[in-house]
mmCIF file with all atom_site columns, C-alpha atoms in Angstrom:
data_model
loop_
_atom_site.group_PDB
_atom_site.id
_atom_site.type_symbol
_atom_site.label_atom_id
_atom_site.label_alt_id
_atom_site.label_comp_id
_atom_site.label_asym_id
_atom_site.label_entity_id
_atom_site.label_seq_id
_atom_site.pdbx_PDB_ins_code
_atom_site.Cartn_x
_atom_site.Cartn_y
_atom_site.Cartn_z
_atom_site.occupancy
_atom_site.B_iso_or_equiv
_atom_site.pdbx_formal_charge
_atom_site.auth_seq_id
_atom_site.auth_comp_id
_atom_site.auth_asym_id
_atom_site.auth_atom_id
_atom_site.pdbx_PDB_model_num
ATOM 1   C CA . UNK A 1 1   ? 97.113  97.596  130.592 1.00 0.00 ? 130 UNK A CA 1
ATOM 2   C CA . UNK A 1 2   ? 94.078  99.471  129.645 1.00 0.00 ? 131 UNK A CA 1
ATOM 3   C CA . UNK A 1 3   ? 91.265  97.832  127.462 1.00 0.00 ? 132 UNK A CA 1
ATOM 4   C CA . UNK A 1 4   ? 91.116  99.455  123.994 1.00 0.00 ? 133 UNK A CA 1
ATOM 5   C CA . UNK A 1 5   ? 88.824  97.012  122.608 1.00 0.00 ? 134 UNK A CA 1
ATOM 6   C CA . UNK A 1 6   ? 87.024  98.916  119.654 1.00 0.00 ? 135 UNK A CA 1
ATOM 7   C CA . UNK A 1 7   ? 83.260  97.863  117.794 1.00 0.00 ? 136 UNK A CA 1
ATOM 8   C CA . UNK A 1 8   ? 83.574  100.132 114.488 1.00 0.00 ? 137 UNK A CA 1
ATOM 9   C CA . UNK A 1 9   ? 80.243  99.000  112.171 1.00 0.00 ? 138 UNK A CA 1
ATOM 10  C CA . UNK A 1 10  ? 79.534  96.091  114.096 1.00 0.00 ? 139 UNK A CA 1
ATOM 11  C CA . UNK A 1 11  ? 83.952  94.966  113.677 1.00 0.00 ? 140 UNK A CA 1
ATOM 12  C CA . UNK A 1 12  ? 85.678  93.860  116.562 1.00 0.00 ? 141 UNK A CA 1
ATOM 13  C CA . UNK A 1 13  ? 89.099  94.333  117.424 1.00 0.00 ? 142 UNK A CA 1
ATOM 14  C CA . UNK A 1 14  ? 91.507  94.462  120.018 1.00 0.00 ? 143 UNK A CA 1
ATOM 15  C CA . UNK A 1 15  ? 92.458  97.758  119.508 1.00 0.00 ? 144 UNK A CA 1
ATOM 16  C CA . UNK A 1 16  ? 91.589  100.666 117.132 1.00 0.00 ? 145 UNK A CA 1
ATOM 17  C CA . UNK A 1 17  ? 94.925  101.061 115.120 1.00 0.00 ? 146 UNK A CA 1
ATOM 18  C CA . UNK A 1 18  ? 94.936  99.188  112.005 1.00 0.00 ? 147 UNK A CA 1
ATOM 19  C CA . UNK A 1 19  ? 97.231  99.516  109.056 1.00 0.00 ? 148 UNK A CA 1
ATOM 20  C CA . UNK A 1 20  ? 95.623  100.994 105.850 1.00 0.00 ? 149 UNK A CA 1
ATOM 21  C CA . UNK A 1 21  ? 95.557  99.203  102.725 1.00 0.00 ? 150 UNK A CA 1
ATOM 22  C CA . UNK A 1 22  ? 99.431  99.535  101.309 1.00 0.00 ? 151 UNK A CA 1
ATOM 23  C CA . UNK A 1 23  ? 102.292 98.190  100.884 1.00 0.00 ? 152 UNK A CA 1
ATOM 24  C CA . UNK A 1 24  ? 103.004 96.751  104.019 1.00 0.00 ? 153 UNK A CA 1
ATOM 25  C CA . UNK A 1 25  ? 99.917  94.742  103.646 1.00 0.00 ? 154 UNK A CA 1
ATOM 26  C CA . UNK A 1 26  ? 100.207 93.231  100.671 1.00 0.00 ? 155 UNK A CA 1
ATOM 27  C CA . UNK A 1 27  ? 100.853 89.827  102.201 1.00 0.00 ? 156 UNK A CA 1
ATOM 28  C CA . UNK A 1 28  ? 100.292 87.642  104.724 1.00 0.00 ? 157 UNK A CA 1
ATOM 29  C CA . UNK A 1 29  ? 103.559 87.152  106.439 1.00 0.00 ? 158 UNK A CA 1
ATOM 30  C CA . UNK A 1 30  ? 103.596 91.454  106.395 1.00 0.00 ? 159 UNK A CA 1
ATOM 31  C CA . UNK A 1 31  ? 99.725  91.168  107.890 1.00 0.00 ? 160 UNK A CA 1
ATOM 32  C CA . UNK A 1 32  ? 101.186 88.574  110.515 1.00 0.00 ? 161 UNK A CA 1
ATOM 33  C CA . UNK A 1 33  ? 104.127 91.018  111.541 1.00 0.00 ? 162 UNK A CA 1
ATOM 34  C CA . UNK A 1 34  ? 102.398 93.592  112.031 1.00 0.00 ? 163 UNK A CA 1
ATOM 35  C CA . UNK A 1 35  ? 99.162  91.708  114.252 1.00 0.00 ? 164 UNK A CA 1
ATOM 36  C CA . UNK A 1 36  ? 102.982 90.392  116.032 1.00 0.00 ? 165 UNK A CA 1
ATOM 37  C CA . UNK A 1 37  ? 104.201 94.077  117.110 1.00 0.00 ? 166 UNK A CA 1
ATOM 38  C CA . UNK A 1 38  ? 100.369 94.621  118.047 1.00 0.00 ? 167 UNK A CA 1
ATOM 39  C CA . UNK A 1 39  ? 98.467  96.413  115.668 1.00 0.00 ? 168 UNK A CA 1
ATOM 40  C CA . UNK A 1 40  ? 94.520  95.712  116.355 1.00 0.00 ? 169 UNK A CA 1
ATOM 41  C CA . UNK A 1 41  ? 93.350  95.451  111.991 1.00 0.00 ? 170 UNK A CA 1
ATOM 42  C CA . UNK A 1 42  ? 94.803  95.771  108.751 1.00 0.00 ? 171 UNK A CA 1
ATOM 43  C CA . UNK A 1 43  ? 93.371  96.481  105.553 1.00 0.00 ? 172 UNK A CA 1
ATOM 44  C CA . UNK A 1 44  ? 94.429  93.950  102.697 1.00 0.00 ? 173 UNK A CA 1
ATOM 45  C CA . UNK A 1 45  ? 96.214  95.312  100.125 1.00 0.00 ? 174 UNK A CA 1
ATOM 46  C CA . UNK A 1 46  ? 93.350  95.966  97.277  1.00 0.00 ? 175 UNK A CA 1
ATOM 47  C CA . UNK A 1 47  ? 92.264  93.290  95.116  1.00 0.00 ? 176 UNK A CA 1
ATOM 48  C CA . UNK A 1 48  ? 91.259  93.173  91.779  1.00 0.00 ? 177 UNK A CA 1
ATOM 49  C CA . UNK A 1 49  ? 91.807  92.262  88.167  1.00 0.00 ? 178 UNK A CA 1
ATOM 50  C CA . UNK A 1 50  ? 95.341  91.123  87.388  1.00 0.00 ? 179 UNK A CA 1
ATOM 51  C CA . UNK A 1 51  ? 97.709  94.214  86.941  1.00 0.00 ? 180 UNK A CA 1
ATOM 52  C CA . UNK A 1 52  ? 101.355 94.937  86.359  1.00 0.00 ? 181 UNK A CA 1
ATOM 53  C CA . UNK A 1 53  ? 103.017 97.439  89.048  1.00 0.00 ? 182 UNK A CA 1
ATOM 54  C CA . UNK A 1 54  ? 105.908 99.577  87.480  1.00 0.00 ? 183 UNK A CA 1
ATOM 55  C CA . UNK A 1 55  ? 109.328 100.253 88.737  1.00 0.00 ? 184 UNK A CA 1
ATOM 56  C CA . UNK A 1 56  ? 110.008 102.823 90.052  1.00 0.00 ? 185 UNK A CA 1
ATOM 57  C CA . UNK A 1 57  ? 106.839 103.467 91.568  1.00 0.00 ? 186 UNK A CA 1
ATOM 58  C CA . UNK A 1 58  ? 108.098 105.641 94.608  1.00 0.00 ? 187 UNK A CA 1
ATOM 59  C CA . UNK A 1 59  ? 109.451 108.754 95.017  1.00 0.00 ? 188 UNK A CA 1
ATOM 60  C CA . UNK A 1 60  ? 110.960 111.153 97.587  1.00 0.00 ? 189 UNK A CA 1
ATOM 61  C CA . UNK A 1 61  ? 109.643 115.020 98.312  1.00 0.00 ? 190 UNK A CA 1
ATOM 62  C CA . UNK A 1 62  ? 111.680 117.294 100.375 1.00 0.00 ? 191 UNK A CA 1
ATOM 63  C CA . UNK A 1 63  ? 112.109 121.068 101.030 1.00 0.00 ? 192 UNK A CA 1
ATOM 64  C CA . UNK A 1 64  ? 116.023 121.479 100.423 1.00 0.00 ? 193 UNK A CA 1
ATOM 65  C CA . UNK A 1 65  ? 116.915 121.064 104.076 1.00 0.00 ? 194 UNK A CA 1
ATOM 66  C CA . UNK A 1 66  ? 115.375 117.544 105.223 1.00 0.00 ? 195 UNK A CA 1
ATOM 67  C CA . UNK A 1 67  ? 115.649 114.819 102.953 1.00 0.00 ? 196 UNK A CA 1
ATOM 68  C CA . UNK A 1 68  ? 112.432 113.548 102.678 1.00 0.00 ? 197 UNK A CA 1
ATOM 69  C CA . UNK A 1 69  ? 108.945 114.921 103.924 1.00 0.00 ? 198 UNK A CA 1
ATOM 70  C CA . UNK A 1 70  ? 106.666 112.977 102.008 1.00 0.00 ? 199 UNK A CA 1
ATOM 71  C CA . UNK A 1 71  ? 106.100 110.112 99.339  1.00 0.00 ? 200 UNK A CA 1
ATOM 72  C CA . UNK A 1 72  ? 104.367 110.110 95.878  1.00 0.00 ? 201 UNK A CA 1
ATOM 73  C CA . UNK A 1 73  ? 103.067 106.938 94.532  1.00 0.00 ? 202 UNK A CA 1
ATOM 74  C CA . UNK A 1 74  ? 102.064 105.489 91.638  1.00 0.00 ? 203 UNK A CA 1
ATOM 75  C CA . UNK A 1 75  ? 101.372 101.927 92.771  1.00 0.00 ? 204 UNK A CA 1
ATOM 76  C CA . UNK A 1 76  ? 98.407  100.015 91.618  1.00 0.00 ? 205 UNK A CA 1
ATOM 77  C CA . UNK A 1 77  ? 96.504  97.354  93.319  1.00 0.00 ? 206 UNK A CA 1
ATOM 78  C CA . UNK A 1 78  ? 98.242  94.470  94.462  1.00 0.00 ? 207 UNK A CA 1
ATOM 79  C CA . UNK A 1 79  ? 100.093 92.341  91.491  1.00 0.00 ? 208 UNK A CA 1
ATOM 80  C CA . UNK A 1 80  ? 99.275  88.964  93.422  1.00 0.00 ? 209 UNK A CA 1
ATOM 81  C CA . UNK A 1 81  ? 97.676  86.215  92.074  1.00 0.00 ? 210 UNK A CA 1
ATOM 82  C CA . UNK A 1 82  ? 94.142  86.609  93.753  1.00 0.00 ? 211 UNK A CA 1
ATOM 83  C CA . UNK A 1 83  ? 93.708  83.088  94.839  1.00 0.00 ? 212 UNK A CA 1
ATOM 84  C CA . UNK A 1 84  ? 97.283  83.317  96.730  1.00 0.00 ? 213 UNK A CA 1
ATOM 85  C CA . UNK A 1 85  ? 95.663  86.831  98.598  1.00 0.00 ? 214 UNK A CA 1
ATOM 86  C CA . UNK A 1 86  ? 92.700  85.109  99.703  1.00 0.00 ? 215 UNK A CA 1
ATOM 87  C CA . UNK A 1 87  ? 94.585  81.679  101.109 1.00 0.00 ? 216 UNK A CA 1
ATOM 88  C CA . UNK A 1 88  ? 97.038  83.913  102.820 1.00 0.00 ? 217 UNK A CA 1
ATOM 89  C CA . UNK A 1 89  ? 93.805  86.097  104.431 1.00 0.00 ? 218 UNK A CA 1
ATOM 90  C CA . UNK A 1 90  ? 92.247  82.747  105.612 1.00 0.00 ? 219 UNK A CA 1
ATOM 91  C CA . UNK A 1 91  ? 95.284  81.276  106.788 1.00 0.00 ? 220 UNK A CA 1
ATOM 92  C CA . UNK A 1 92  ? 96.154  84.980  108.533 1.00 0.00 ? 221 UNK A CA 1
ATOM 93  C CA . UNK A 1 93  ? 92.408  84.807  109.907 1.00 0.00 ? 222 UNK A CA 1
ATOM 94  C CA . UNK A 1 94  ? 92.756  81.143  111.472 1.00 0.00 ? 223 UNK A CA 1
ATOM 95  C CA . UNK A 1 95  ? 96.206  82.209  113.001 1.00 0.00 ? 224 UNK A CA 1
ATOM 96  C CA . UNK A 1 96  ? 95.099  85.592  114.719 1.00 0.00 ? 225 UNK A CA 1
ATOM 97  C CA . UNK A 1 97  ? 91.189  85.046  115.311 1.00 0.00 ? 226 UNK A CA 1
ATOM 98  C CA . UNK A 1 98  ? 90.902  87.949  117.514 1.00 0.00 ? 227 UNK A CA 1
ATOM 99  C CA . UNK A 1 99  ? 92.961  90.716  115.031 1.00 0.00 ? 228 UNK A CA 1
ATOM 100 C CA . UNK A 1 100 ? 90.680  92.361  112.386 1.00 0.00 ? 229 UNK A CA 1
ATOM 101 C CA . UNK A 1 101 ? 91.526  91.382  108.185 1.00 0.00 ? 230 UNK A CA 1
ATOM 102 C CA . UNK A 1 102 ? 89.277  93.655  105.762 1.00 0.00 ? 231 UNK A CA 1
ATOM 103 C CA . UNK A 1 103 ? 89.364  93.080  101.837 1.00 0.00 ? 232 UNK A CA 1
ATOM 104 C CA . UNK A 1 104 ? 89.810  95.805  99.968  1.00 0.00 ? 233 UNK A CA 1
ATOM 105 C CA . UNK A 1 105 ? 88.080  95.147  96.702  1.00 0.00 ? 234 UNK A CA 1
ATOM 106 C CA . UNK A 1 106 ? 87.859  96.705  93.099  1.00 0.00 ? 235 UNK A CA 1
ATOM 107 C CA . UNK A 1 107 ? 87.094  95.367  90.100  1.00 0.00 ? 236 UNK A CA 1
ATOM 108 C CA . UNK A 1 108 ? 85.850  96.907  86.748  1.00 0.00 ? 237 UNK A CA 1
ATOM 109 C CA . UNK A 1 109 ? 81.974  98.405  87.076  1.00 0.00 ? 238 UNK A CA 1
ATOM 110 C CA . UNK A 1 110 ? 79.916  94.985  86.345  1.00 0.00 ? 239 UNK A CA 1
ATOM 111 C CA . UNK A 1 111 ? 77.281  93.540  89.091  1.00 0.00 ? 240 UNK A CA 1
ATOM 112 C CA . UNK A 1 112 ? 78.245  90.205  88.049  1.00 0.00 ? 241 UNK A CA 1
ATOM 113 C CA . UNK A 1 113 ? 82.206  91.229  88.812  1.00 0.00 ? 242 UNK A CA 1
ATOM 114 C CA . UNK A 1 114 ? 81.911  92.477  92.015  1.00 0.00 ? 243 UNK A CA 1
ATOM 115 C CA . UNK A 1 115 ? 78.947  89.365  93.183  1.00 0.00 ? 244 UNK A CA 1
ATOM 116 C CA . UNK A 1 116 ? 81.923  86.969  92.240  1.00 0.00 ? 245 UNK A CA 1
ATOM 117 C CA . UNK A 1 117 ? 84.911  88.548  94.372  1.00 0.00 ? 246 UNK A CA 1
ATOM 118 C CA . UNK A 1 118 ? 82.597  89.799  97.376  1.00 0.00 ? 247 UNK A CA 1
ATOM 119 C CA . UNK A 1 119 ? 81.607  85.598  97.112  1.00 0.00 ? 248 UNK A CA 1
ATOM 120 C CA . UNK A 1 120 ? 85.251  84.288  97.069  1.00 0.00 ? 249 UNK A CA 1
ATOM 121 C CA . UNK A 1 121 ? 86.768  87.227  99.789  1.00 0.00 ? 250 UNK A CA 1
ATOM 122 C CA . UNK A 1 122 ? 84.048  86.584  102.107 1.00 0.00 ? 251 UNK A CA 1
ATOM 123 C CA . UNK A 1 123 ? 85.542  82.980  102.569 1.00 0.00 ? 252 UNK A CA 1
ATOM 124 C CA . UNK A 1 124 ? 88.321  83.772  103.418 1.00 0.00 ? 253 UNK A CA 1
ATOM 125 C CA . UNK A 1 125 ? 86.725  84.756  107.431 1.00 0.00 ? 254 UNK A CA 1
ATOM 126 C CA . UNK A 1 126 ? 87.456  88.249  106.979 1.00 0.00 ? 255 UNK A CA 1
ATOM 127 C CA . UNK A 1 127 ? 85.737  90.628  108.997 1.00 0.00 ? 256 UNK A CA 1
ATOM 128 C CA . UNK A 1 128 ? 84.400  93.164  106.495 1.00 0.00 ? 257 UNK A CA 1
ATOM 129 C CA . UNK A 1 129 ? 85.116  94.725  103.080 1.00 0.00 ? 258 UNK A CA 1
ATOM 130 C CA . UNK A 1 130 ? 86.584  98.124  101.924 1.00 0.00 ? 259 UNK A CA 1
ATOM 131 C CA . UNK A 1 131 ? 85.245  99.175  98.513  1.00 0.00 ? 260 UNK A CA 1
ATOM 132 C CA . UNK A 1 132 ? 88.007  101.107 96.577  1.00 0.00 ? 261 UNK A CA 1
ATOM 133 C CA . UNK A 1 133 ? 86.189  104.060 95.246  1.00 0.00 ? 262 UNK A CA 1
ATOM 134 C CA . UNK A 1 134 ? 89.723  106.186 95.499  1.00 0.00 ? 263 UNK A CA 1
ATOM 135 C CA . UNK A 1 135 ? 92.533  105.021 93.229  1.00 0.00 ? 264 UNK A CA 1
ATOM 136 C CA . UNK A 1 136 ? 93.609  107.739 91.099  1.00 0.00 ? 265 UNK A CA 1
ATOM 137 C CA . UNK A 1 137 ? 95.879  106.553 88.995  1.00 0.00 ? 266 UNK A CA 1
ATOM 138 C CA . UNK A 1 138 ? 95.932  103.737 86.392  1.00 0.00 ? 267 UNK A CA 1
ATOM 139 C CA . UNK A 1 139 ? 93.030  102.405 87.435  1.00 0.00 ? 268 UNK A CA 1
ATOM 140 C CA . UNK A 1 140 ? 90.168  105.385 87.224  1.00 0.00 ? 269 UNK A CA 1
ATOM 141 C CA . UNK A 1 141 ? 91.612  104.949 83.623  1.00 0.00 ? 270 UNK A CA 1
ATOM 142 C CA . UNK A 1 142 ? 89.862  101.684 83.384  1.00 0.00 ? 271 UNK A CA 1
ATOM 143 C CA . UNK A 1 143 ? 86.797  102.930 84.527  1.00 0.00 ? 272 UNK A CA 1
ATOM 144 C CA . UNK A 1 144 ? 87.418  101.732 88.779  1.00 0.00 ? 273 UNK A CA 1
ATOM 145 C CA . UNK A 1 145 ? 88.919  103.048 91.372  1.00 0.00 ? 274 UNK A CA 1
ATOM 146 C CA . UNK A 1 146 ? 88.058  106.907 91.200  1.00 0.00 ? 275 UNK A CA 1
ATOM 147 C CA . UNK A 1 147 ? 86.574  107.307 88.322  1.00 0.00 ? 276 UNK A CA 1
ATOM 148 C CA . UNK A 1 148 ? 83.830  105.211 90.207  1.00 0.00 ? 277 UNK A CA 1
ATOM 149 C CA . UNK A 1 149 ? 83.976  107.482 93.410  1.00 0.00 ? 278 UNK A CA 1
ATOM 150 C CA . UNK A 1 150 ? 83.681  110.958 91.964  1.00 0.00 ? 279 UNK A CA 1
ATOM 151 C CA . UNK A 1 151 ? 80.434  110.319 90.263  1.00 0.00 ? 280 UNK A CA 1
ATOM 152 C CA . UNK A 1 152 ? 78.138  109.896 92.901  1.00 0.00 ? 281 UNK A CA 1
ATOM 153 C CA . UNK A 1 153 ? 75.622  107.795 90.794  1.00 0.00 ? 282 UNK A CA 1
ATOM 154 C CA . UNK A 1 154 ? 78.401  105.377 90.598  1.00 0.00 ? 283 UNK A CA 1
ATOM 155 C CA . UNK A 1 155 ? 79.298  105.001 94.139  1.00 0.00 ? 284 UNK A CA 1
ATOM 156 C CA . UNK A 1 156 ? 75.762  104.446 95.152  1.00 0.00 ? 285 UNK A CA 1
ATOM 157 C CA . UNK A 1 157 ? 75.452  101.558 92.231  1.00 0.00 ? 286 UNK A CA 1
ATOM 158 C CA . UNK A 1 158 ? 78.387  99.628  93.075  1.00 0.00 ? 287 UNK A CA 1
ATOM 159 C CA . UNK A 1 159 ? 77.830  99.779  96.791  1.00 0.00 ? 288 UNK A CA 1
ATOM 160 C CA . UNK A 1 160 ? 74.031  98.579  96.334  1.00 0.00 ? 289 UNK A CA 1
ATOM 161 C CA . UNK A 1 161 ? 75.546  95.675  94.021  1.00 0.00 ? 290 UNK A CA 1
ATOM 162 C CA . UNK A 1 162 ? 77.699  94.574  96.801  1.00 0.00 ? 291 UNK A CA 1
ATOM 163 C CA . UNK A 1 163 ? 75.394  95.473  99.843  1.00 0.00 ? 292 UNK A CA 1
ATOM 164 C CA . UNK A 1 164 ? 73.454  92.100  97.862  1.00 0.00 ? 293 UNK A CA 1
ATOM 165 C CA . UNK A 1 165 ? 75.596  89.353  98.079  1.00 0.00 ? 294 UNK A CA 1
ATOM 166 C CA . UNK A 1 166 ? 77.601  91.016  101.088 1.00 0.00 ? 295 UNK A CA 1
ATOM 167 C CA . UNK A 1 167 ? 77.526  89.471  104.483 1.00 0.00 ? 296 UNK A CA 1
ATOM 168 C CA . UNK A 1 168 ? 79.689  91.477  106.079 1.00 0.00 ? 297 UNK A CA 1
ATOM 169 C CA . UNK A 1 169 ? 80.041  94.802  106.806 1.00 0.00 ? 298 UNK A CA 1
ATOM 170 C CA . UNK A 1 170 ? 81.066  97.114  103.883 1.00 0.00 ? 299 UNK A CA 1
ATOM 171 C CA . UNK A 1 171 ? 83.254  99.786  103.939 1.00 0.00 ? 300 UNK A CA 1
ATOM 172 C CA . UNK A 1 172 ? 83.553  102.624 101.058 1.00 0.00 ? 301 UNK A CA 1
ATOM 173 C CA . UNK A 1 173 ? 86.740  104.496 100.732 1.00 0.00 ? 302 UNK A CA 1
ATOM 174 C CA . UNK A 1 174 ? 86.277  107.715 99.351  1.00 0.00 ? 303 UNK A CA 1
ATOM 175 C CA . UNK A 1 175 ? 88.496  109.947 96.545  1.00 0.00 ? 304 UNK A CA 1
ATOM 176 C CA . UNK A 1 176 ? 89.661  113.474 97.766  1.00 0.00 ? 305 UNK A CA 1
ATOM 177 C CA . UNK A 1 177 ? 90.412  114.229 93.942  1.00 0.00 ? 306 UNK A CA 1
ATOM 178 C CA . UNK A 1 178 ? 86.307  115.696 93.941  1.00 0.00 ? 307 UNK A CA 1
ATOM 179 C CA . UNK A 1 179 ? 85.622  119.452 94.484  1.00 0.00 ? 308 UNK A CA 1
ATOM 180 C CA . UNK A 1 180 ? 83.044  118.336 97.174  1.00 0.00 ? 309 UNK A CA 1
ATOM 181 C CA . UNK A 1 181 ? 83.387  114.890 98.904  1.00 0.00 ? 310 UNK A CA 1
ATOM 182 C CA . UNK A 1 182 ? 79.799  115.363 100.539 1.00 0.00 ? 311 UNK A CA 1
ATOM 183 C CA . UNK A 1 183 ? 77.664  113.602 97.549  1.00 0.00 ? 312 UNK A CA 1
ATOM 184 C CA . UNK A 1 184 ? 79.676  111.103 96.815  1.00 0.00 ? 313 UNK A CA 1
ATOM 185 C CA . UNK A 1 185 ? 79.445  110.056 100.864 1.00 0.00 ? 314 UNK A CA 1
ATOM 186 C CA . UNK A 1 186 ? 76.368  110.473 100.550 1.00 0.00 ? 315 UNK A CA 1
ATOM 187 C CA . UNK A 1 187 ? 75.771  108.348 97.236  1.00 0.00 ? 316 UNK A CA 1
ATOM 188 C CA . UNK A 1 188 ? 77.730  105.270 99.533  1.00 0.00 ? 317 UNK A CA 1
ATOM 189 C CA . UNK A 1 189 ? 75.222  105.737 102.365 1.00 0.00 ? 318 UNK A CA 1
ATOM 190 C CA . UNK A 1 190 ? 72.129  105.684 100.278 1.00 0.00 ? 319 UNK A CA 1
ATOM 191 C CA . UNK A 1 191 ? 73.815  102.198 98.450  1.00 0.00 ? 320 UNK A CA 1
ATOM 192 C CA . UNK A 1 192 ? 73.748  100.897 101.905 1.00 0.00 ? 321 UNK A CA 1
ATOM 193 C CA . UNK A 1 193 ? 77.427  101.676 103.032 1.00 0.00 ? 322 UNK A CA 1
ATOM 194 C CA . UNK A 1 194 ? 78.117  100.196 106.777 1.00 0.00 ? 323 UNK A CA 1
ATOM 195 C CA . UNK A 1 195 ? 80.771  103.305 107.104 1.00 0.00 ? 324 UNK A CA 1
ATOM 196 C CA . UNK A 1 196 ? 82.860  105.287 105.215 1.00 0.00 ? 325 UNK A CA 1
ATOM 197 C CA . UNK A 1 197 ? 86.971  105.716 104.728 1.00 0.00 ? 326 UNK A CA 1
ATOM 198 C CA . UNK A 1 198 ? 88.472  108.893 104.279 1.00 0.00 ? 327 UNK A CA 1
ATOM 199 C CA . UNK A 1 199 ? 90.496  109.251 101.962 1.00 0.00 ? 328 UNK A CA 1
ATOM 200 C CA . UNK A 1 200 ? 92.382  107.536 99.520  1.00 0.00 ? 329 UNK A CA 1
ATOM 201 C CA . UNK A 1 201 ? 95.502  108.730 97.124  1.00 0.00 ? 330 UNK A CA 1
ATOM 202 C CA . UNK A 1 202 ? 95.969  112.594 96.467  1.00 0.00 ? 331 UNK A CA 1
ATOM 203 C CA . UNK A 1 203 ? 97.230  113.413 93.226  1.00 0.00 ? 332 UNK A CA 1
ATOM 204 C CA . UNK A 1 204 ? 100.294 115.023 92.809  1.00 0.00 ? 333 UNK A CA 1
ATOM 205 C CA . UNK A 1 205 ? 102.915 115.989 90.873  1.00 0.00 ? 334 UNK A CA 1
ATOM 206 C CA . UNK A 1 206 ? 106.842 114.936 92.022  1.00 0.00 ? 335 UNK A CA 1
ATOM 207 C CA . UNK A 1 207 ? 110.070 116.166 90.662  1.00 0.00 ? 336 UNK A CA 1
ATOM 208 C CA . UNK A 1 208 ? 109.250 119.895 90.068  1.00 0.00 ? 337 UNK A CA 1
ATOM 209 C CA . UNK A 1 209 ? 111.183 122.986 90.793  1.00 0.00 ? 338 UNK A CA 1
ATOM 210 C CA . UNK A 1 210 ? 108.602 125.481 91.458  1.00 0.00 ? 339 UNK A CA 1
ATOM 211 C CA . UNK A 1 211 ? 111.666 128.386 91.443  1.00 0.00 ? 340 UNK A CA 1
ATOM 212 C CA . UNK A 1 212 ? 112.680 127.656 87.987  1.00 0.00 ? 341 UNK A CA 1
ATOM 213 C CA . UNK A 1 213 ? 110.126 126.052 86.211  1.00 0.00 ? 342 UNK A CA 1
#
């Protein structure tokens, strides 16, 4: 079997396919599947401040002849108690040393907020940290997510705040929901971003008939 060992900003791991934060990694026993049917990294399911996920949160797109060609979304971050997420990280850690486990993080825009969870999810032996600059919905309302990553001045702060308590490598995932994604990349570099993650969420709109509307 060929060797598709990876090093992506300074990260090890055993292969270069790793599940985005989502869903399907919103736990550990999901994580642990998924390292099972070999997948080299995942991305933990974004943590935060405590939030309430709405039902139904999914729906279906098609074209009229297949039945589904896409998903819309309106999750949120996860809805998990945030010391539960980082046991399950270090227990998922110990049990699959040589698989790679980044945090996704956001929290509201305070230096003091983002010192304390960067502390605690570093703990946990995770590999590296994914700054969600990208959420667009529910979130950016509360002043995160995107509303952080499409003002370049923002993305650069936060970054910087984290780049000095951080001591692993830090990821910033970037909104597509900006008319030019170049400054805010830029912005994450000049904080002191290890790499950058293109791209979170699109927004969109679901249930419309463009033929009669």
């Amino acid at each position: 079997m060929a060797d598709l060992t990876t090093k992506f900003a300074g990260i090890e791991s055993p292969n270069p396919f790793w599940l985005a934060s989502a869903p399907p990694t919103n736990m550990g026993s999901m994580v642990e599947r998924a390292f099972d049917a070999g997948w080299g990294g995942a991305v933990w399911k974004t943590l935060g401040e405590p939030i309430v996920n709405v039902s139904s949160r999914l729906a279906a797109i098609d074209n009229g002849t297949n039945r589904m060609i896409g998903l819309n979304n309106i999750e949120l971050i996860t809805d998990r108690p945030l010391d539960v997420n980082l046991k399950e990280i270090y227990e998922c850690k110990k049990k699959y040393p040589k698989n790679t486990v980044i945090v996704s993080l956001m929290v509201e825009s305070k230096r003091e907020a983002w010192h304390e969870i960067v502390k605690k999810a570093q703990d946990t032996g995770a590999d590296g940290f994914e700054l969600n600059f990208g959420c667009p919905h529910g979130m950016s309302e509360r002043g995160m997510g995107a509303a952080m990553g499409q003002v370049p001045e923002y993305t650069c702060m936060v970054t910087e705040w984290v780049k000095e308590v951080s001591e692993l490598p830090v990821i910033v995932k970037l909104t597509p929901n900006v008319t030019n994604i170049v400054p805010p990349a830029q912005a994450a570099v000049k904080g002191g971003a290890d790499a950058l993650s293109l791209i979170n969420t699109i927004n969109s709109v679901i249930g419309v008939d463009l033929d009669t509307m």
